[in-house]
Tab-separated table of C-alpha atoms in Angstrom:
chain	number	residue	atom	x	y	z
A	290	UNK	CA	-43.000	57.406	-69.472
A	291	UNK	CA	-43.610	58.236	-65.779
A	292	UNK	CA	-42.044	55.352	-63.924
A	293	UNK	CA	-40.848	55.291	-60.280
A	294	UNK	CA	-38.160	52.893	-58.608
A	295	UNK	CA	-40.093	49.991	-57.537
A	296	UNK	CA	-41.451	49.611	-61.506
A	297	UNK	CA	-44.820	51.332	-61.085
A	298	UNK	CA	-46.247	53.407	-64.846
A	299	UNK	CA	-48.446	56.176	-64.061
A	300	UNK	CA	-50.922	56.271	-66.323
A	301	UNK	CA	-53.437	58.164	-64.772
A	302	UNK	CA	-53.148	61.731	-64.012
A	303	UNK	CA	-55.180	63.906	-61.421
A	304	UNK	CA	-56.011	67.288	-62.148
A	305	UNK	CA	-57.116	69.658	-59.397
A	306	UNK	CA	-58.371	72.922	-61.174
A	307	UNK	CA	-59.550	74.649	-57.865
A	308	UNK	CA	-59.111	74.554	-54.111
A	309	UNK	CA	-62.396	76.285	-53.703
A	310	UNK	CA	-65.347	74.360	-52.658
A	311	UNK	CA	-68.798	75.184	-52.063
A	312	UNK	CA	-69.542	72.810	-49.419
A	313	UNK	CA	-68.049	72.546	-46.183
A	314	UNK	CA	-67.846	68.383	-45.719
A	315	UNK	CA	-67.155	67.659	-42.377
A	316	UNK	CA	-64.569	65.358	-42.780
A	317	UNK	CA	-62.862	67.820	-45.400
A	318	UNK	CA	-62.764	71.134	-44.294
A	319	UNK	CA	-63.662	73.314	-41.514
A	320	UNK	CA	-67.018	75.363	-41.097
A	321	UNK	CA	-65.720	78.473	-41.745
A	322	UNK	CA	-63.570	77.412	-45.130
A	323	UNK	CA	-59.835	77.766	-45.520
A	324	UNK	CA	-57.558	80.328	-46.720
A	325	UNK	CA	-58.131	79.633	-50.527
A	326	UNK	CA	-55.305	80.145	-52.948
A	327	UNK	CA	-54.608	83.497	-54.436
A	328	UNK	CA	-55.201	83.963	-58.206
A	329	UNK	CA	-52.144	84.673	-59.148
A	330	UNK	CA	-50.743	81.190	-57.677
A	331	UNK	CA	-53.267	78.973	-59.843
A	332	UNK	CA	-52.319	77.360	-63.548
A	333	UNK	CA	-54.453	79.433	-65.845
A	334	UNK	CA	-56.169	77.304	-68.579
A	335	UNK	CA	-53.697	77.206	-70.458
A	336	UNK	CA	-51.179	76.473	-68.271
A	337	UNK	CA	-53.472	73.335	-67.020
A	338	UNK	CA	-53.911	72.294	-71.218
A	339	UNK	CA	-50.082	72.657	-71.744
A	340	UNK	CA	-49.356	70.458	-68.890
A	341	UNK	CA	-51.830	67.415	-69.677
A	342	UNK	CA	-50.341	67.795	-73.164
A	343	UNK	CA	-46.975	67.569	-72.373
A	344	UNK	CA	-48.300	64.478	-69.997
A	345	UNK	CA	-50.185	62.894	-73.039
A	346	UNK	CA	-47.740	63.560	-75.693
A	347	UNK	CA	-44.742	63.131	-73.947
A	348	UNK	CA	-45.628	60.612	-70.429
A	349	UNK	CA	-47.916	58.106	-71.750
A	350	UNK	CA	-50.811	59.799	-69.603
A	351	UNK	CA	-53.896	58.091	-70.853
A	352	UNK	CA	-56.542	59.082	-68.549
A	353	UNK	CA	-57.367	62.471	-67.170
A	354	UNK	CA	-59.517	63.050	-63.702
A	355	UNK	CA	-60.306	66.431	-63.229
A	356	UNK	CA	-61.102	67.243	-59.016
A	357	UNK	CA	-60.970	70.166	-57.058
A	358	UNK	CA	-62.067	71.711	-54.415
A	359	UNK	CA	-65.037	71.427	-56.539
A	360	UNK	CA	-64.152	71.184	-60.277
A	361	UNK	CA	-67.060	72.753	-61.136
A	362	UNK	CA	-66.614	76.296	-59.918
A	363	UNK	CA	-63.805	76.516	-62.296
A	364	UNK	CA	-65.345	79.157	-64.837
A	365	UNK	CA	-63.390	78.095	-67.805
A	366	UNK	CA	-63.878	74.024	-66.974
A	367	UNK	CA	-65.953	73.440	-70.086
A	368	UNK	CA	-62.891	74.885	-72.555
A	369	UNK	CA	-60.168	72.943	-70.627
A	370	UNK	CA	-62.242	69.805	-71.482
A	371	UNK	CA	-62.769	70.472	-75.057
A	372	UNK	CA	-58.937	71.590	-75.474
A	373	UNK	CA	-57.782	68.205	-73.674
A	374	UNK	CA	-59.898	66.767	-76.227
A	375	UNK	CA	-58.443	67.581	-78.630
A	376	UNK	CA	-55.202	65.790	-78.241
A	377	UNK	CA	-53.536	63.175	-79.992
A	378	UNK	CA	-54.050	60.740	-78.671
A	379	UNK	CA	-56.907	61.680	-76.804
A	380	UNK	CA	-57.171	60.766	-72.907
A	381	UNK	CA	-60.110	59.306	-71.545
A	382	UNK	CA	-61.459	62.264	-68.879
A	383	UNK	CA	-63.622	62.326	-66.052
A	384	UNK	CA	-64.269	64.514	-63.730
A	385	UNK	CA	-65.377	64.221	-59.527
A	386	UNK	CA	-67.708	66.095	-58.345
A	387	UNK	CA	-69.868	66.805	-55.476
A	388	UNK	CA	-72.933	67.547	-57.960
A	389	UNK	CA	-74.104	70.966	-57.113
A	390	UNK	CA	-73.617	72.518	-61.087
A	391	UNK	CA	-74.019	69.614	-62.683
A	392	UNK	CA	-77.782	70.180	-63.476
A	393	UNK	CA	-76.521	73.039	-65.499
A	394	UNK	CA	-72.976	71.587	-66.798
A	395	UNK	CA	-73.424	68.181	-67.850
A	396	UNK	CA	-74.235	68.387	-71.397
A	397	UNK	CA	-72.076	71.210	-72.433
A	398	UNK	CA	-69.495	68.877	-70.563
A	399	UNK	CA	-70.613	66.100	-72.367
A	400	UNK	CA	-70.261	68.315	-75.839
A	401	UNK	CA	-66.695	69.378	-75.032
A	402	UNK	CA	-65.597	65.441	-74.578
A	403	UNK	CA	-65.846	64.765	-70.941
A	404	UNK	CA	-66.828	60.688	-70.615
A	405	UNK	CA	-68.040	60.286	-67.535
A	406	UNK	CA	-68.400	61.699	-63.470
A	407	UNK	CA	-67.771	60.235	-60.046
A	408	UNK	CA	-70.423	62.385	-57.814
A	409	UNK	CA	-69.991	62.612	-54.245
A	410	UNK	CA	-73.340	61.705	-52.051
A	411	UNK	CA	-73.306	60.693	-48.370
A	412	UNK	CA	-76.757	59.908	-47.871
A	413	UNK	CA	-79.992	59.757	-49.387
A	414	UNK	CA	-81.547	61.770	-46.181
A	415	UNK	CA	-81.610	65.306	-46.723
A	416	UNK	CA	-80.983	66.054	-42.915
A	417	UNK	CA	-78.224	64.123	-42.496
A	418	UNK	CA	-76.508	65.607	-45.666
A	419	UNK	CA	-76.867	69.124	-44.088
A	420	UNK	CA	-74.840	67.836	-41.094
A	421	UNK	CA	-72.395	66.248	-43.282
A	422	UNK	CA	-71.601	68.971	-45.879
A	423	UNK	CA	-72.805	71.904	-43.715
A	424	UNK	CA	-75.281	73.015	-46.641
A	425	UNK	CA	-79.200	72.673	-47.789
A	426	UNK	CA	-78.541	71.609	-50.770
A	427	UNK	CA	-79.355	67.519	-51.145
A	428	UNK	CA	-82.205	68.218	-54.014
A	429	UNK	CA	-79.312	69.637	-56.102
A	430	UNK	CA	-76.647	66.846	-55.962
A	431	UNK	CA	-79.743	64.211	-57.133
A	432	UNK	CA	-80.802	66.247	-59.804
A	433	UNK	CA	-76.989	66.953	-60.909
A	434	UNK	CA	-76.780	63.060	-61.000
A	435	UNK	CA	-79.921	62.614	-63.052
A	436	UNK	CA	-78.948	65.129	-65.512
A	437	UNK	CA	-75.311	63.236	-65.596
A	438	UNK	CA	-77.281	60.034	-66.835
A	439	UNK	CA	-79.522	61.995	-69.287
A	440	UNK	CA	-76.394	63.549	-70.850
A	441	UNK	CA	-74.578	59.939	-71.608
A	442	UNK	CA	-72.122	60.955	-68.661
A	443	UNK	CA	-71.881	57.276	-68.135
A	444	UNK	CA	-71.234	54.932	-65.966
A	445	UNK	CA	-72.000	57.628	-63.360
A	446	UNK	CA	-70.751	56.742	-60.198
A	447	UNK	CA	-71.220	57.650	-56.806
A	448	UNK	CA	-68.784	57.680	-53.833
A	449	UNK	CA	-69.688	57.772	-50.857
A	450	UNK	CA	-67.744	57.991	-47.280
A	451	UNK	CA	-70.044	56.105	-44.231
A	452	UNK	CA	-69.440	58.692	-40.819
A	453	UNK	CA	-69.553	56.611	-37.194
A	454	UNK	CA	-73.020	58.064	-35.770
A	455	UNK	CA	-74.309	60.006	-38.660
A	456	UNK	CA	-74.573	57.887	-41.818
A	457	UNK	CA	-73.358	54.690	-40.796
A	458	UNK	CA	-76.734	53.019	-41.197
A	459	UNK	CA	-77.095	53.534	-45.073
A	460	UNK	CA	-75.112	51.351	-46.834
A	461	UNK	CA	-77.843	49.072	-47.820
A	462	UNK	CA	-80.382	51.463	-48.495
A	463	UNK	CA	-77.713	53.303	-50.628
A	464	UNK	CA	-77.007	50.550	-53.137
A	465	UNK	CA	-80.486	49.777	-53.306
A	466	UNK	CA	-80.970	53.470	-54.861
A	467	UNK	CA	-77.848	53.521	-56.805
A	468	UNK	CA	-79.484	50.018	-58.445
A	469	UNK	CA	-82.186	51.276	-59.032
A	470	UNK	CA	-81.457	54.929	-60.654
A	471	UNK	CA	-78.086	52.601	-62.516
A	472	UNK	CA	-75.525	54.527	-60.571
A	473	UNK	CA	-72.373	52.380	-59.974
A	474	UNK	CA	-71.760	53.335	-56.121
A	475	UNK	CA	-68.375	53.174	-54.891
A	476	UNK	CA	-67.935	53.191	-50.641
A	477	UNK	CA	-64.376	55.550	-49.795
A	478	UNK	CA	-63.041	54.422	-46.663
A	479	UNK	CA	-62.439	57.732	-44.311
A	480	UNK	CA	-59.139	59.087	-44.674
A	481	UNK	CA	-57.374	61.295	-42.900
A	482	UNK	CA	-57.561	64.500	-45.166
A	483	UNK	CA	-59.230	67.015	-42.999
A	484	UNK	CA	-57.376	70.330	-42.501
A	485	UNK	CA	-58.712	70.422	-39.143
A	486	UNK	CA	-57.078	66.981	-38.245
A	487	UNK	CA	-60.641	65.698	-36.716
A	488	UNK	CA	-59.658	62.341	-38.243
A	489	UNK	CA	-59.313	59.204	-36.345
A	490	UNK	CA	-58.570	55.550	-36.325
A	491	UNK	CA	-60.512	54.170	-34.017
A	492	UNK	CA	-64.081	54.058	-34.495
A	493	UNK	CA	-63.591	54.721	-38.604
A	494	UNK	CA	-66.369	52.460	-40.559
A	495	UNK	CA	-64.222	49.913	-42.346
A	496	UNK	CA	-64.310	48.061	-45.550
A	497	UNK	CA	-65.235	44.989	-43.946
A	498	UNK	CA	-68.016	46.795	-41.828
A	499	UNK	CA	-69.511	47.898	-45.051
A	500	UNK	CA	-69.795	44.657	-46.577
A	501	UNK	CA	-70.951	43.169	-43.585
A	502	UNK	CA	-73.636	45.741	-43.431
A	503	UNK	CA	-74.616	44.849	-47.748
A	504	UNK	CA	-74.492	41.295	-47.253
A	505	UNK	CA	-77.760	42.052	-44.674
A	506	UNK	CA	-79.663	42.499	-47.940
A	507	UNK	CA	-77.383	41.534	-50.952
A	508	UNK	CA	-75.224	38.947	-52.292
A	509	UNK	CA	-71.933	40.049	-52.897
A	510	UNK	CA	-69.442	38.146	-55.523
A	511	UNK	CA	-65.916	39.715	-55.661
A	512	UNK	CA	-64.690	40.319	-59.388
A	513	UNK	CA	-61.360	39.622	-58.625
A	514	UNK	CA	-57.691	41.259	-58.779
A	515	UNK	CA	-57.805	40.276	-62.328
A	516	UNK	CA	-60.984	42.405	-63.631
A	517	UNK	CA	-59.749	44.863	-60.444
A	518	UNK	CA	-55.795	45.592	-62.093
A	519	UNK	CA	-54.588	48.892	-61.254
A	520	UNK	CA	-58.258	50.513	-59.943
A	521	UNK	CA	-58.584	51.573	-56.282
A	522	UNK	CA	-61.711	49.921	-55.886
A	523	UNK	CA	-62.261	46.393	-54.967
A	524	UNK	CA	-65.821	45.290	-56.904
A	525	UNK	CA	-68.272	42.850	-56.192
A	526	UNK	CA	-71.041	41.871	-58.060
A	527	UNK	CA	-74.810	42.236	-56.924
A	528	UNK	CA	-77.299	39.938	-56.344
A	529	UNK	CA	-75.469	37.958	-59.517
A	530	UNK	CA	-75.227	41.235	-61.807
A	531	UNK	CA	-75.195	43.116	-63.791
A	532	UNK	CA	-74.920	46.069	-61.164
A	533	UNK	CA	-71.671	46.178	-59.225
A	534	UNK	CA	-70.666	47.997	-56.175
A	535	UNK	CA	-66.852	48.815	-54.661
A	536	UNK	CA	-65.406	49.297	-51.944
A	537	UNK	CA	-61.370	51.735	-51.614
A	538	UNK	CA	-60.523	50.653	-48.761
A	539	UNK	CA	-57.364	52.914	-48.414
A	540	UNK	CA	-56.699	52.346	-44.801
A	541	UNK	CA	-57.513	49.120	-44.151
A	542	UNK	CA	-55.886	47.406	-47.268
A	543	UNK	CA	-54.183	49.853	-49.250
A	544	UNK	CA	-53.694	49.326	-53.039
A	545	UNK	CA	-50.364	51.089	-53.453
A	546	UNK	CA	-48.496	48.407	-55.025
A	547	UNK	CA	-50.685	48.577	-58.079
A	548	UNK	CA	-50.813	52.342	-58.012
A	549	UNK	CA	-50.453	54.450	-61.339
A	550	UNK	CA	-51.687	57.691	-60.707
A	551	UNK	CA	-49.824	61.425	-60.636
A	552	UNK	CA	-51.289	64.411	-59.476
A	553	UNK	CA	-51.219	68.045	-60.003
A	554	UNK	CA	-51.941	70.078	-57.566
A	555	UNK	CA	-54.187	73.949	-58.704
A	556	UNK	CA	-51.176	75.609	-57.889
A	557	UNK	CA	-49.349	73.723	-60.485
A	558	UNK	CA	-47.211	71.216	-57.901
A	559	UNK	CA	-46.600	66.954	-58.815
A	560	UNK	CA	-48.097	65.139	-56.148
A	561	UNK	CA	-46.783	61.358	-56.420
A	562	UNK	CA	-49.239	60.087	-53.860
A	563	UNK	CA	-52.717	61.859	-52.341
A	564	UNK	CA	-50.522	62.150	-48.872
A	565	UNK	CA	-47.038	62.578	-49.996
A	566	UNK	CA	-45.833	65.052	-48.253
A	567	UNK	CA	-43.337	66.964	-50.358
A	568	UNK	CA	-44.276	68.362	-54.087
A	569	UNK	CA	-42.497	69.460	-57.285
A	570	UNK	CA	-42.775	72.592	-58.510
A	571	UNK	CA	-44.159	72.474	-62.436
A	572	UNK	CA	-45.619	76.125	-62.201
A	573	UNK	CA	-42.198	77.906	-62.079
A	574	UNK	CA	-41.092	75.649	-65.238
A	575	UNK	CA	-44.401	76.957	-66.895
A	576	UNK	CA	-43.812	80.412	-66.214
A	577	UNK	CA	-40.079	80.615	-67.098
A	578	UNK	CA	-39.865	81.624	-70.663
A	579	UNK	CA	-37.079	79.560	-71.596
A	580	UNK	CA	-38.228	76.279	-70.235
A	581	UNK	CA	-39.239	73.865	-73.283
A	582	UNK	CA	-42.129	71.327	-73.130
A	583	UNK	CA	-39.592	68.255	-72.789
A	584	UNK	CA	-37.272	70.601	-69.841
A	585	UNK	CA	-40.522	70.476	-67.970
A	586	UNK	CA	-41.355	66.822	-69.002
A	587	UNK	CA	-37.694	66.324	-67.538
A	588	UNK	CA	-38.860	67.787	-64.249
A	589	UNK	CA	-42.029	65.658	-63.955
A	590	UNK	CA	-40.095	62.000	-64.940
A	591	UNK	CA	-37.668	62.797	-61.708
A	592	UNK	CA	-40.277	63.430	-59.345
A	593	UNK	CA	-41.802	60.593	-59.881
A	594	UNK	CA	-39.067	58.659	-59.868
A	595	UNK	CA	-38.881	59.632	-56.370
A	596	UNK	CA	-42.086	57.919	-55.538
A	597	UNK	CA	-42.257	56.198	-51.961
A	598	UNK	CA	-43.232	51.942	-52.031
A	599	UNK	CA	-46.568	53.253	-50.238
A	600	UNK	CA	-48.369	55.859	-48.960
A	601	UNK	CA	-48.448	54.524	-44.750
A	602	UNK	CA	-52.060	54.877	-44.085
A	603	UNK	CA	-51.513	50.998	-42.934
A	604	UNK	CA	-48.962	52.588	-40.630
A	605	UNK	CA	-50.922	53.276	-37.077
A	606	UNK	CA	-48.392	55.941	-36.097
A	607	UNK	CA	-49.777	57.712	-40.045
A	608	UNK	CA	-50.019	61.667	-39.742
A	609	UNK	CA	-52.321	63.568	-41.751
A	610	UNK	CA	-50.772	66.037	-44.199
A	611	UNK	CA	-50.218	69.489	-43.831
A	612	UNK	CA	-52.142	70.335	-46.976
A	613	UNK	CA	-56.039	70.044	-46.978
A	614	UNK	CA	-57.925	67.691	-49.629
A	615	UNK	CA	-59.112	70.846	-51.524
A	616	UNK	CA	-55.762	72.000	-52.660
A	617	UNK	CA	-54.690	68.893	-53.632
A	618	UNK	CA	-57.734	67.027	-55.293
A	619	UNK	CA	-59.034	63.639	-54.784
């Protein structure tokens, strides 16, 4: 079991199988990319399978997420997912990504076991997402969602981060589409995990901004903490049901004290929280041919044992970490 000091189970693990991504999201990553990691430095497959076994087997891991970067440029992604599987007991997996792939992907994902996928989409104007991600390729992302649906990828949902000046507008419009195409969508509150450190406070479109701008068009009825338990996402119901729409709102009311995730980085590192700021080392463990699968399930119950109360995005004096978004996964 994977318990920290103040009583929280992580249940949930992260998987980041890339820091390479083939967009360039403004409030991600810089235009010209980052200094991606060198081969030798990420988990191979199998490294990546031996780890979520020894977290299902051994840690009570019950759900997998793979992320990136983009998860999707992973070349052996589809294996990983049927090996994972394959495990007793078997994890519930999903994967987030940003769509581009998924045209291609999603039933051979769907084959190899993979439940569902959280796609990223901004906007519904093509213009708009080429500002925001830097790329032409809007068409793509829709028809990796439809071919999501089509493959029983399901519920497919959509996050999407509202930018002060560029997309700020769309909220309505958004849910409206994601109602009508039966996408669950899911607003992210921006946080502060751009490598160039563009993000900021003030001026940030806030949960309560975003329901004030549904409620022009919708009624909203909150689920409640009880349906909610340990999710990020606060969820209200539309227009009466049955669609439903959230809101993470991880600045403005963070979730932490409910919080049962653990992360691993593509370099094989525990992250306890998406902006802790120091890691564990799991890849050296892996690599050292004497280490056993419960010596490195040793490893992994200490680090998170080590687990801060919260991650201080409510703090105002917060700094972003060192570490981009794409290295670590969302």
């Amino acid at each position: 079991m994977l318990i920290d000091t103040y009583g929280r189970v992580a249940t949930d693990l992260r998987v980041s199988l890339t820091d390479r991504c083939n967009l360039r999201c403004t409030y991600c990553m810089p235009e010209e990319g980052l200094q991606w990691l060198a081969k030798p430095d990420l988990l191979t497959d199998d490294e990546i399978v031996r780890l979520v076994r020894i977290a299902v087997t051994r840690l009570g891991i019950e759900e997998i997420r793979f992320t990136g970067g983009e998860p999707l440029l992973r070349p052996g992604l589809v294996g990983i997912v049927e090996r994972c599987a394959a495990l007793e007991p078997r994890p519930k997996m999903s994967l987030t990504t940003n769509g581009i792939g998924l045209k291609r992907t999603a039933e051979a994902l769907k084959a190899a076991g993979l439940d569902r996928v959280n796609v990223s989409l901004d906007t519904l104007r093509p213009d708009v997402f080429k500002t925001l991600t830097r790329r032409d390729r809007h068409r793509d992302v829709l028809e990796g969602l439809e071919a999501a649906r089509a493959a029983g990828l399901t519920p497919v949902k959509v996050n999407t981060v509202l930018m002060p000046g560029l997309n700020d507008d769309e909220a309505p419009d958004l849910l409206a589409w994601a109602v009508e195409h039966g996408y669950e969508l899911r607003f992210i509150e921006q946080m502060p995990l751009d490598a160039q450190h563009g993000w900021k406070r003030e001026g940030m479109i806030t949960a309560g901004d975003i329901l004030a701008s549904l409620r022009t068009r919708f009624a909203l009825t909150e689920e409640g903490s009880e349906r909610r338990g340990s999710a990020p996402a606060e969820r209200w119901l539309v227009d009466g049901g049955p669609h439903r729409v959230g809101v993470i709102a991880s600045v403005t009311r963070p979730f932490c004290a409910a919080c049962d995730r653990t992360r691993l980085t593509a370099d094989g590192q525990v992250r306890t929280c998406l902006f802790a700021t120091e890691e564990t080392d799991l890849r050296a463990a892996l690599r050292a041919p004497d280490r056993t699968d419960d010596e490195i399930a040793r490893i992994w119950k200490l680090a998170m044992w080590g687990k801060k109360a919260g991650s201080g995005l409510d703090d105002p004096a917060f700094l972003q970490p060192e570490r981009p978004m794409s290295a670590i996964g969302g």
